[in-house]
Short mmCIF file of C-alpha atoms in Angstrom, two decimals:
data_model
loop_
_atom_site.label_atom_id
_atom_site.label_comp_id
_atom_site.label_asym_id
_atom_site.label_seq_id
_atom_site.Cartn_x
_atom_site.Cartn_y
_atom_site.Cartn_z
CA MET D 55 -9.17 139.61 -174.60
CA LYS D 56 -9.13 136.66 -175.74
CA LEU D 57 -11.78 135.09 -172.92
CA LEU D 58 -14.20 138.31 -174.02
CA PHE D 59 -13.57 137.32 -177.90
CA ALA D 60 -14.28 133.65 -177.48
CA ALA D 61 -17.52 134.56 -175.33
CA LEU D 62 -18.82 136.65 -178.04
CA ALA D 63 -18.50 133.68 -180.12
CA ALA D 64 -19.95 131.72 -177.68
CA CYS D 65 -22.97 133.73 -177.34
CA LEU D 66 -22.99 134.23 -181.47
CA LEU D 67 -23.09 130.48 -182.65
CA PHE D 68 -26.21 129.91 -179.70
CA VAL D 69 -27.55 132.67 -181.63
CA THR D 70 -27.01 131.24 -185.48
CA ALA D 71 -28.25 128.39 -183.83
CA THR D 72 -31.54 128.88 -181.94
CA ALA D 73 -32.32 131.95 -184.44
CA GLN D 74 -30.87 130.17 -188.05
CA PRO D 75 -34.29 131.18 -189.82
CA GLN D 76 -34.31 134.86 -189.26
CA VAL D 77 -30.67 135.06 -189.41
CA LYS D 78 -29.68 137.27 -192.95
CA VAL D 79 -26.38 137.38 -194.36
CA PRO D 80 -26.01 141.22 -195.06
CA VAL D 81 -25.59 141.77 -199.17
CA VAL D 82 -22.35 143.82 -199.70
CA LEU D 83 -22.47 146.61 -202.03
CA HIS D 84 -19.26 148.18 -204.29
CA ASP D 85 -18.44 150.68 -206.03
CA LEU D 86 -15.75 149.93 -208.74
CA GLU D 87 -13.87 153.11 -210.25
CA TYR D 88 -11.31 151.56 -212.70
CA LEU D 89 -9.58 154.16 -215.67
CA GLY D 90 -7.52 152.70 -217.47
CA VAL D 91 -6.15 150.29 -214.41
CA PRO D 92 -3.95 147.59 -215.46
CA ALA D 93 -5.85 144.25 -214.69
CA ASP D 94 -3.49 142.91 -211.56
CA ILE D 95 -3.93 145.74 -209.89
CA VAL D 96 -7.50 145.97 -210.47
CA LEU D 97 -8.36 142.43 -209.45
CA ALA D 98 -5.96 142.90 -206.42
CA GLU D 99 -7.56 145.88 -204.43
CA PHE D 100 -11.55 144.63 -205.50
CA ALA D 101 -9.89 141.29 -203.61
CA LYS D 102 -8.45 142.93 -200.73
CA ALA D 103 -11.84 144.54 -200.72
CA ALA D 104 -14.24 142.04 -201.20
CA ASN D 105 -12.43 139.77 -198.38
CA LEU D 106 -11.68 137.33 -200.48
CA GLU D 107 -8.61 135.05 -201.12
CA LEU D 108 -7.31 135.69 -204.90
CA ASP D 109 -5.98 133.09 -206.83
CA LEU D 110 -4.66 133.60 -209.47
CA GLY D 111 -4.15 129.38 -210.69
CA ARG D 112 -0.65 127.43 -210.29
CA GLU D 113 0.83 130.17 -213.79
CA PRO D 114 -1.29 133.27 -213.09
CA PRO D 115 -2.78 134.77 -216.95
CA ASP D 116 -1.56 137.86 -218.23
CA MET D 117 -2.95 141.09 -216.40
CA ALA D 118 -1.82 143.87 -217.97
CA ALA D 119 -3.94 145.21 -219.85
CA PRO D 120 -6.11 148.66 -219.23
CA VAL D 121 -9.26 148.42 -216.92
CA TRP D 122 -12.35 150.87 -217.70
CA LEU D 123 -14.91 150.63 -216.19
CA SER D 124 -17.21 152.30 -213.32
CA ALA D 125 -19.80 150.87 -211.21
CA LYS D 126 -21.76 151.81 -208.35
CA GLN D 127 -23.43 149.32 -205.20
CA VAL D 128 -23.03 146.99 -207.37
CA ASP D 129 -22.64 143.33 -205.29
CA ARG D 130 -20.19 140.85 -205.45
CA GLY D 131 -20.85 138.85 -207.95
CA ARG D 132 -22.49 141.22 -210.34
CA ALA D 133 -18.69 143.21 -209.83
CA ALA D 134 -16.67 139.57 -211.33
CA HIS D 135 -19.25 139.59 -214.33
CA LEU D 136 -18.13 142.80 -215.26
CA LEU D 137 -14.66 142.81 -214.75
CA SER D 138 -14.17 139.76 -216.53
CA VAL D 139 -15.49 141.41 -219.09
CA ALA D 140 -13.48 144.65 -218.67
CA SER D 141 -10.22 142.52 -218.11
CA GLY D 142 -11.59 139.76 -221.18
CA LEU D 143 -10.12 137.29 -217.67
CA PHE D 144 -12.50 135.08 -216.71
CA VAL D 145 -13.49 136.16 -212.76
CA ARG D 146 -15.63 135.01 -210.30
CA VAL D 147 -16.22 134.51 -206.78
CA ALA D 148 -15.71 130.90 -205.37
CA GLY D 149 -16.51 130.42 -201.52
CA LYS D 150 -13.85 132.89 -199.83
CA ARG D 151 -12.06 133.07 -203.24
CA LEU D 152 -12.08 135.32 -206.11
CA VAL D 153 -10.65 133.28 -209.29
CA VAL D 154 -9.22 134.24 -211.74
CA ARG D 155 -7.94 133.00 -214.89
CA GLU D 156 -7.19 133.00 -218.62
CA GLU D 157 -10.40 130.95 -219.72
CA GLU D 158 -13.41 130.46 -218.54
CA ARG D 159 -13.28 126.54 -215.38
CA PRO D 160 -16.06 125.22 -214.31
CA GLY D 161 -16.83 123.90 -211.37
CA ALA D 162 -15.00 125.22 -208.11
CA HIS D 163 -17.32 128.96 -208.72
CA GLN D 164 -20.42 127.36 -208.93
CA ALA D 165 -22.82 125.63 -206.71
CA THR D 166 -25.94 123.94 -207.02
CA LYS D 167 -30.01 125.29 -206.34
CA GLY D 168 -33.12 123.98 -205.95
CA TYR D 169 -36.31 125.83 -206.95
CA ASP D 170 -39.99 125.38 -206.20
CA VAL D 171 -42.18 126.03 -209.97
CA SER D 172 -44.74 123.88 -207.90
CA VAL D 173 -46.89 126.91 -208.90
CA LEU D 174 -45.91 128.09 -212.36
CA CYS D 175 -46.36 124.28 -213.62
CA GLY D 176 -49.74 124.89 -211.87
CA ARG D 177 -50.66 127.55 -213.73
CA PHE D 178 -49.11 125.89 -216.83
CA VAL D 179 -51.33 122.87 -216.71
CA ASP D 180 -54.76 125.75 -217.26
CA TYR D 181 -52.68 127.39 -219.63
CA ILE D 182 -52.31 123.48 -222.15
CA ASN D 183 -55.72 122.52 -220.89
CA GLN D 184 -56.83 125.40 -221.74
CA TYR D 185 -55.33 126.48 -224.74
CA GLY D 186 -52.97 123.80 -226.36
CA GLU D 187 -52.50 122.38 -229.51
CA PRO D 188 -53.87 119.28 -230.16
CA GLU D 189 -52.19 115.94 -230.67
CA ARG D 190 -50.93 115.47 -234.58
CA LYS D 191 -50.79 111.72 -235.96
CA LEU D 192 -47.50 110.79 -235.37
CA SER D 193 -45.51 108.73 -239.00
CA PRO D 194 -45.05 105.41 -238.23
CA GLY D 195 -42.04 104.58 -236.72
CA GLN D 196 -42.26 107.88 -235.02
CA GLU D 197 -41.80 107.73 -230.83
CA ARG D 198 -43.76 110.98 -229.00
CA GLN D 199 -41.40 112.59 -226.86
CA LYS D 200 -43.43 113.97 -223.45
CA ALA D 201 -41.83 116.58 -221.01
CA THR D 202 -43.59 117.71 -218.00
CA ALA D 203 -44.34 121.65 -216.87
CA ALA D 204 -41.40 122.90 -215.53
CA GLU D 205 -39.55 120.47 -217.68
CA HIS D 206 -40.76 123.44 -219.83
CA ILE D 207 -40.58 125.97 -217.34
CA ALA D 208 -36.57 124.58 -217.18
CA PHE D 209 -36.40 125.62 -220.78
CA VAL D 210 -37.55 128.18 -220.76
CA LEU D 211 -35.36 128.96 -218.70
CA GLU D 212 -32.11 128.11 -219.89
CA GLN D 213 -32.77 130.06 -223.60
CA MET D 214 -32.97 132.91 -220.75
CA LEU D 215 -29.69 132.29 -219.50
CA ARG D 216 -28.42 132.37 -222.77
CA GLU D 217 -29.87 134.79 -223.28
CA ILE D 218 -29.04 137.46 -221.65
CA ALA D 219 -26.26 137.02 -220.58
CA GLY D 220 -24.11 133.81 -222.74
CA GLU D 221 -23.87 131.60 -220.59
CA TYR D 222 -25.21 127.93 -220.98
CA GLU D 223 -26.34 126.98 -217.44
CA GLU D 224 -28.19 122.78 -218.52
CA ALA D 225 -30.95 122.43 -215.75
CA ALA D 226 -31.52 119.23 -213.95
CA VAL D 227 -35.45 118.23 -213.13
CA VAL D 228 -36.92 116.70 -210.75
CA GLY D 229 -39.80 116.85 -209.71
CA ASP D 230 -41.78 120.00 -209.81
CA ARG D 231 -38.41 121.42 -208.61
CA VAL D 232 -35.10 123.08 -211.45
CA LEU D 233 -32.17 122.74 -209.88
CA PHE D 234 -28.84 124.78 -211.84
CA ALA D 235 -25.23 124.42 -211.41
CA ALA D 236 -24.69 128.35 -211.67
CA ASP D 237 -22.55 130.97 -209.58
CA LEU D 238 -23.59 134.20 -207.68
CA GLU D 239 -25.41 136.29 -209.92
CA ILE D 240 -26.72 133.62 -212.77
CA GLN D 241 -28.57 132.20 -209.89
CA ALA D 242 -29.76 135.50 -208.78
CA LEU D 243 -30.85 135.74 -212.28
CA ILE D 244 -33.01 132.82 -212.39
CA ALA D 245 -34.49 133.44 -209.05
CA GLU D 246 -35.44 137.34 -210.38
CA VAL D 247 -37.06 136.04 -212.83
CA LEU D 248 -39.09 133.32 -211.41
CA GLN D 249 -40.41 135.42 -208.84
CA LEU D 250 -41.68 137.91 -212.63
CA MET D 251 -42.95 134.72 -213.80
CA ILE D 252 -45.30 134.74 -210.53
CA THR D 253 -46.13 138.52 -210.17
CA PRO D 254 -49.38 139.20 -211.02
CA GLY D 255 -48.94 141.44 -214.41
CA GLY D 256 -45.15 140.76 -215.12
CA GLY D 257 -42.12 143.52 -214.60
CA ASP D 258 -38.94 143.99 -215.30
CA SER D 259 -35.45 143.10 -214.19
CA ALA D 260 -33.05 144.88 -212.04
CA TYR D 261 -30.68 144.94 -215.63
CA LEU D 262 -33.85 146.40 -217.59
CA LYS D 263 -34.60 148.50 -214.61
CA ALA D 264 -30.83 150.25 -214.47
CA ALA D 265 -30.64 149.70 -218.35
CA LEU D 266 -33.90 151.75 -218.69
CA ALA D 267 -32.92 155.09 -216.24
CA GLN D 268 -29.80 154.48 -217.76
CA ALA D 269 -31.00 155.54 -221.90
CA GLY D 270 -32.74 157.40 -220.59
CA ALA D 271 -29.43 159.61 -219.08
CA LEU D 272 -28.30 159.64 -222.65
CA ARG D 273 -30.95 160.26 -223.80
CA ASP D 274 -32.25 163.43 -222.68
CA LYS D 275 -28.70 164.71 -220.83
CA GLN D 276 -27.10 167.66 -222.65
CA GLY D 277 -23.76 169.14 -223.30
CA GLU D 278 -20.81 169.78 -224.83
CA SER D 279 -17.32 167.47 -225.39
CA GLU D 280 -13.88 167.78 -226.45
CA ALA D 281 -10.90 166.52 -227.03
CA ASP D 282 -7.24 167.72 -227.65
CA GLU D 283 -4.81 164.29 -228.39
CA ARG D 284 -7.06 162.26 -226.01
CA PRO D 285 -7.54 158.80 -225.00
CA LEU D 286 -10.29 157.70 -226.94
CA ALA D 287 -10.97 155.64 -223.36
CA SER D 288 -10.50 158.06 -222.01
CA VAL D 289 -13.17 160.26 -224.39
CA ILE D 290 -15.85 157.56 -223.71
CA ALA D 291 -15.13 157.67 -219.37
CA ALA D 292 -15.89 161.40 -219.77
CA ILE D 293 -19.30 161.11 -221.18
CA CYS D 294 -20.82 158.41 -219.42
CA LYS D 295 -20.00 160.66 -216.36
CA ALA D 296 -21.11 163.39 -217.28
CA ALA D 297 -24.04 161.26 -218.45
CA GLN D 298 -23.95 159.93 -215.06
CA VAL D 299 -24.39 156.54 -215.89
CA ASP D 300 -22.60 153.34 -214.77
CA PHE D 301 -20.15 151.68 -218.34
CA VAL D 302 -17.85 149.26 -218.57
CA LEU D 303 -15.81 149.16 -221.94
CA SER D 304 -15.05 145.18 -222.97
CA ALA D 305 -11.33 143.95 -223.33
CA PRO D 306 -10.30 143.93 -226.28
CA PHE D 307 -11.83 148.09 -228.00
CA ALA D 308 -10.76 148.76 -224.43
CA GLN D 309 -6.74 148.00 -224.88
CA GLN D 310 -7.64 149.82 -228.23
CA ALA D 311 -8.91 152.98 -226.86
CA HIS D 312 -6.47 153.17 -224.01
CA ASP D 313 -4.07 153.51 -226.67
CA GLU D 314 -5.27 155.65 -229.91
CA HIS D 315 -5.85 158.83 -228.89
CA ILE D 316 -7.98 161.85 -230.90
CA GLU D 317 -9.51 164.67 -231.61
CA PHE D 318 -12.70 166.13 -231.93
CA SER D 319 -16.03 168.76 -230.62
CA PHE D 320 -19.64 167.31 -230.12
CA GLU D 321 -22.41 168.92 -228.85
CA GLY D 322 -25.64 167.72 -227.74
CA SER D 323 -26.91 164.24 -225.85
CA HIS D 324 -24.49 162.21 -224.63
CA GLU D 325 -26.32 159.53 -226.71
CA ASP D 326 -25.55 161.18 -229.45
CA GLN D 327 -21.87 162.68 -228.16
CA LEU D 328 -20.66 158.83 -228.15
CA SER D 329 -22.87 157.22 -231.50
CA LYS D 330 -20.71 160.78 -233.31
CA VAL D 331 -17.23 159.76 -231.32
CA LEU D 332 -17.39 154.86 -232.16
CA GLU D 333 -19.06 156.41 -235.45
CA TYR D 334 -15.83 158.51 -236.06
CA PHE D 335 -12.98 156.73 -234.37
CA ALA D 336 -13.75 153.59 -233.56
CA ALA D 337 -16.61 152.07 -236.49
CA ASP D 338 -17.00 148.55 -235.41
CA ALA D 339 -17.95 149.33 -231.35
CA ALA D 340 -21.63 149.85 -230.25
CA VAL D 341 -23.01 151.13 -227.80
CA GLY D 342 -25.43 148.62 -225.92
CA PHE D 343 -26.16 147.13 -222.34
CA ALA D 344 -25.27 144.29 -220.49
CA HIS D 345 -24.85 142.99 -216.47
CA GLY D 346 -26.78 146.09 -215.88
CA VAL D 347 -24.03 149.55 -216.83
CA VAL D 348 -23.63 150.56 -220.40
CA HIS D 349 -21.04 148.58 -222.52
CA ILE D 350 -18.84 150.19 -225.06
CA GLY D 351 -17.23 148.10 -227.21
CA TYR D 352 -17.26 145.09 -230.04
CA PRO D 353 -20.95 143.72 -229.66
CA PRO D 354 -21.00 140.29 -227.33
CA MET D 355 -22.66 137.33 -228.71
CA TYR D 356 -25.55 137.94 -226.99
CA ARG D 357 -28.67 139.88 -226.18
CA GLY D 358 -28.05 142.65 -223.41
CA GLY D 359 -29.85 144.29 -221.52
CA GLY D 360 -32.06 143.01 -219.78
CA VAL D 361 -35.89 140.36 -218.74
CA ARG D 362 -39.51 141.55 -219.46
CA VAL D 363 -42.22 139.24 -218.65
CA TYR D 364 -45.35 140.61 -219.42
CA ASP D 365 -49.68 138.88 -218.11
CA VAL D 366 -50.79 138.12 -221.42
CA ALA D 367 -53.35 135.44 -219.68
CA ASP D 368 -56.50 138.15 -220.41
CA LEU D 369 -54.97 139.29 -223.98
CA LEU D 370 -55.17 135.07 -225.11
CA LYS D 371 -59.12 135.12 -223.70
CA LYS D 372 -59.62 138.40 -225.82
CA LEU D 373 -58.40 136.43 -228.80
CA ASP D 374 -59.69 133.19 -228.30
CA THR D 375 -63.76 135.25 -227.92
CA ALA D 376 -62.07 136.64 -231.93
CA TYR D 377 -61.73 133.57 -233.57
CA GLN D 378 -64.66 132.32 -231.89
CA ARG D 379 -66.47 134.73 -233.22
CA GLN D 380 -65.33 134.70 -237.53
CA ARG D 381 -66.56 130.60 -237.17
CA THR D 382 -68.91 129.65 -239.34
CA GLN D 383 -71.10 126.79 -240.40
CA PRO D 384 -68.99 123.64 -241.07
CA ASN D 385 -67.94 122.52 -244.43
CA ARG D 386 -68.20 126.39 -246.12
CA GLN D 387 -65.74 127.18 -248.82
CA ASP D 388 -63.23 129.53 -247.08
CA GLY D 389 -65.12 129.22 -243.59
CA PHE D 390 -63.71 129.11 -240.35
CA ASP D 391 -64.59 126.94 -237.25
CA GLY D 392 -61.44 126.57 -235.32
CA GLY D 393 -60.39 128.85 -232.52
CA LEU D 394 -57.06 130.39 -230.34
CA ARG D 395 -56.69 126.92 -229.81
CA ASP D 396 -56.09 125.47 -233.60
CA HIS D 397 -54.02 128.92 -234.37
CA GLY D 398 -50.95 127.43 -231.81
CA GLY D 399 -52.49 129.18 -228.59
CA VAL D 400 -49.51 131.93 -227.37
CA ASP D 401 -47.32 131.70 -230.27
CA VAL D 402 -49.86 133.59 -232.14
CA VAL D 403 -48.67 136.22 -230.09
CA THR D 404 -45.26 135.90 -229.84
CA ILE D 405 -45.16 135.10 -233.59
CA ALA D 406 -46.10 138.65 -233.76
CA LEU D 407 -44.50 140.28 -231.75
CA GLU D 408 -40.90 138.81 -233.53
CA THR D 409 -42.09 139.90 -236.45
CA GLN D 410 -43.03 143.10 -235.21
CA LEU D 411 -40.04 143.56 -233.38
CA ASP D 412 -37.52 142.39 -236.65
CA ARG D 413 -38.72 144.51 -239.11
CA GLN D 414 -38.55 148.09 -236.55
CA GLY D 415 -34.44 146.28 -236.72
CA HIS D 416 -34.82 145.13 -232.34
CA ASP D 417 -32.34 142.86 -231.60
CA ALA D 418 -34.90 140.81 -229.42
CA ARG D 419 -35.82 137.20 -228.21
CA VAL D 420 -39.65 136.49 -227.42
CA LEU D 421 -40.05 133.54 -225.59
CA SER D 422 -43.41 131.88 -223.35
CA CYS D 423 -44.06 129.63 -221.12
CA GLY D 424 -48.22 129.20 -221.18
CA ALA D 425 -49.77 132.80 -220.43
CA ARG D 426 -46.65 134.36 -218.59
CA VAL D 427 -44.07 136.08 -221.99
CA MET D 428 -40.39 137.28 -221.74
CA ILE D 429 -38.70 139.56 -223.98
CA ILE D 430 -35.65 139.80 -223.64
CA GLY D 431 -32.84 142.36 -225.18
CA ALA D 432 -32.18 146.47 -225.39
CA PRO D 433 -34.89 149.08 -223.30
CA ALA D 434 -35.83 150.29 -227.29
CA ALA D 435 -36.68 146.87 -228.17
CA CYS D 436 -39.19 146.03 -224.78
CA GLU D 437 -40.46 149.20 -224.75
CA ALA D 438 -41.27 148.64 -228.56
CA ALA D 439 -42.68 145.44 -227.84
CA THR D 440 -44.92 146.89 -224.78
CA VAL D 441 -46.62 148.63 -228.13
CA VAL D 442 -46.92 145.85 -230.12
CA LEU D 443 -48.21 144.05 -227.30
CA LYS D 444 -50.75 147.54 -226.85
CA GLU D 445 -51.96 147.43 -230.43
CA MET D 446 -52.92 143.35 -230.05
CA GLY D 447 -55.62 144.57 -227.55
CA TRP D 448 -52.90 143.44 -224.20
CA GLU D 449 -54.23 146.21 -221.00
CA PRO D 450 -50.88 146.91 -218.12
CA GLN D 451 -52.69 145.39 -215.39
CA SER D 452 -53.81 148.45 -212.88
CA GLU D 453 -51.88 148.40 -209.95
#
């Protein structure tokens, strides 16, 4: 048997050495189903299932809190983030270890990955040359700070990470490569958004796609729920299960909802049922979206939901033509002799979007990189942004 194992190992080593570019490490997906299970049991079970060593540090944290989490087919990087939200602990995958700490300990769980942004740099340069606002004169003693196209792209990515995941990751820029030191899930998010920024027409991130499907299920599916002295957390879980959505109760809220028993009877959409349960029994809590699942609890400091990227190049051309049509002869009272460049280029679009979304009550962040506009927020905010853009004259690219 030992000889057979050695021979197999040698064959595998040979294949890896000679055909490495074609070898892909399979992504193992996990089903997470923990309804009121203590965090110590949850983390131990997940570490075993993910073939990871459970690293609790020199002083193991308190892991007695109940975990309320249900999510299907998630990779281990995303699973670690969800377990962090559910347990209130810092949980990350670091190599072959599942690192669990009381608070975030930067470093060991992170790896550096570089991204080639040369294509985006070229597009950004083209945008600046066409629509970039003319330089303004500086006051005496001021120095102009110049940033490369890659540095502009890195700044947008930093802002996106802070908004969508609550992570502050500072990029390093070398030529036309952007480097981030981050964990598995954050690296996957960076790569995905960069791909959306290159893809013709833009598109939705995986988080947003999941959130859209779950928001639709909560809104469209009808039913009736009732409870007689039943834990609030159990009631919420039952409503989400009936709607067939993935969900997580954030740790501070989960503890309260685990202990509090309620009595009620509601019917209607599952979205309405959740809203009524929280309105009656946990007025400070809310329903949102984070890490691709329904997030129930106290609102996070960052915006959940997902990312939607729009290609507004054609819209900018339309707007520039519109400004050109409004030109008058020079030196006329109330006249106009500018263009889209003078009005701020893509800022004309982003400022209008921010204003309209705010007036509609949507909590969303609007970012831009050249002729690409990025919306970060919940499904309703992203859908509203699409409607507003269409009112400006934007048209989605036909497939």
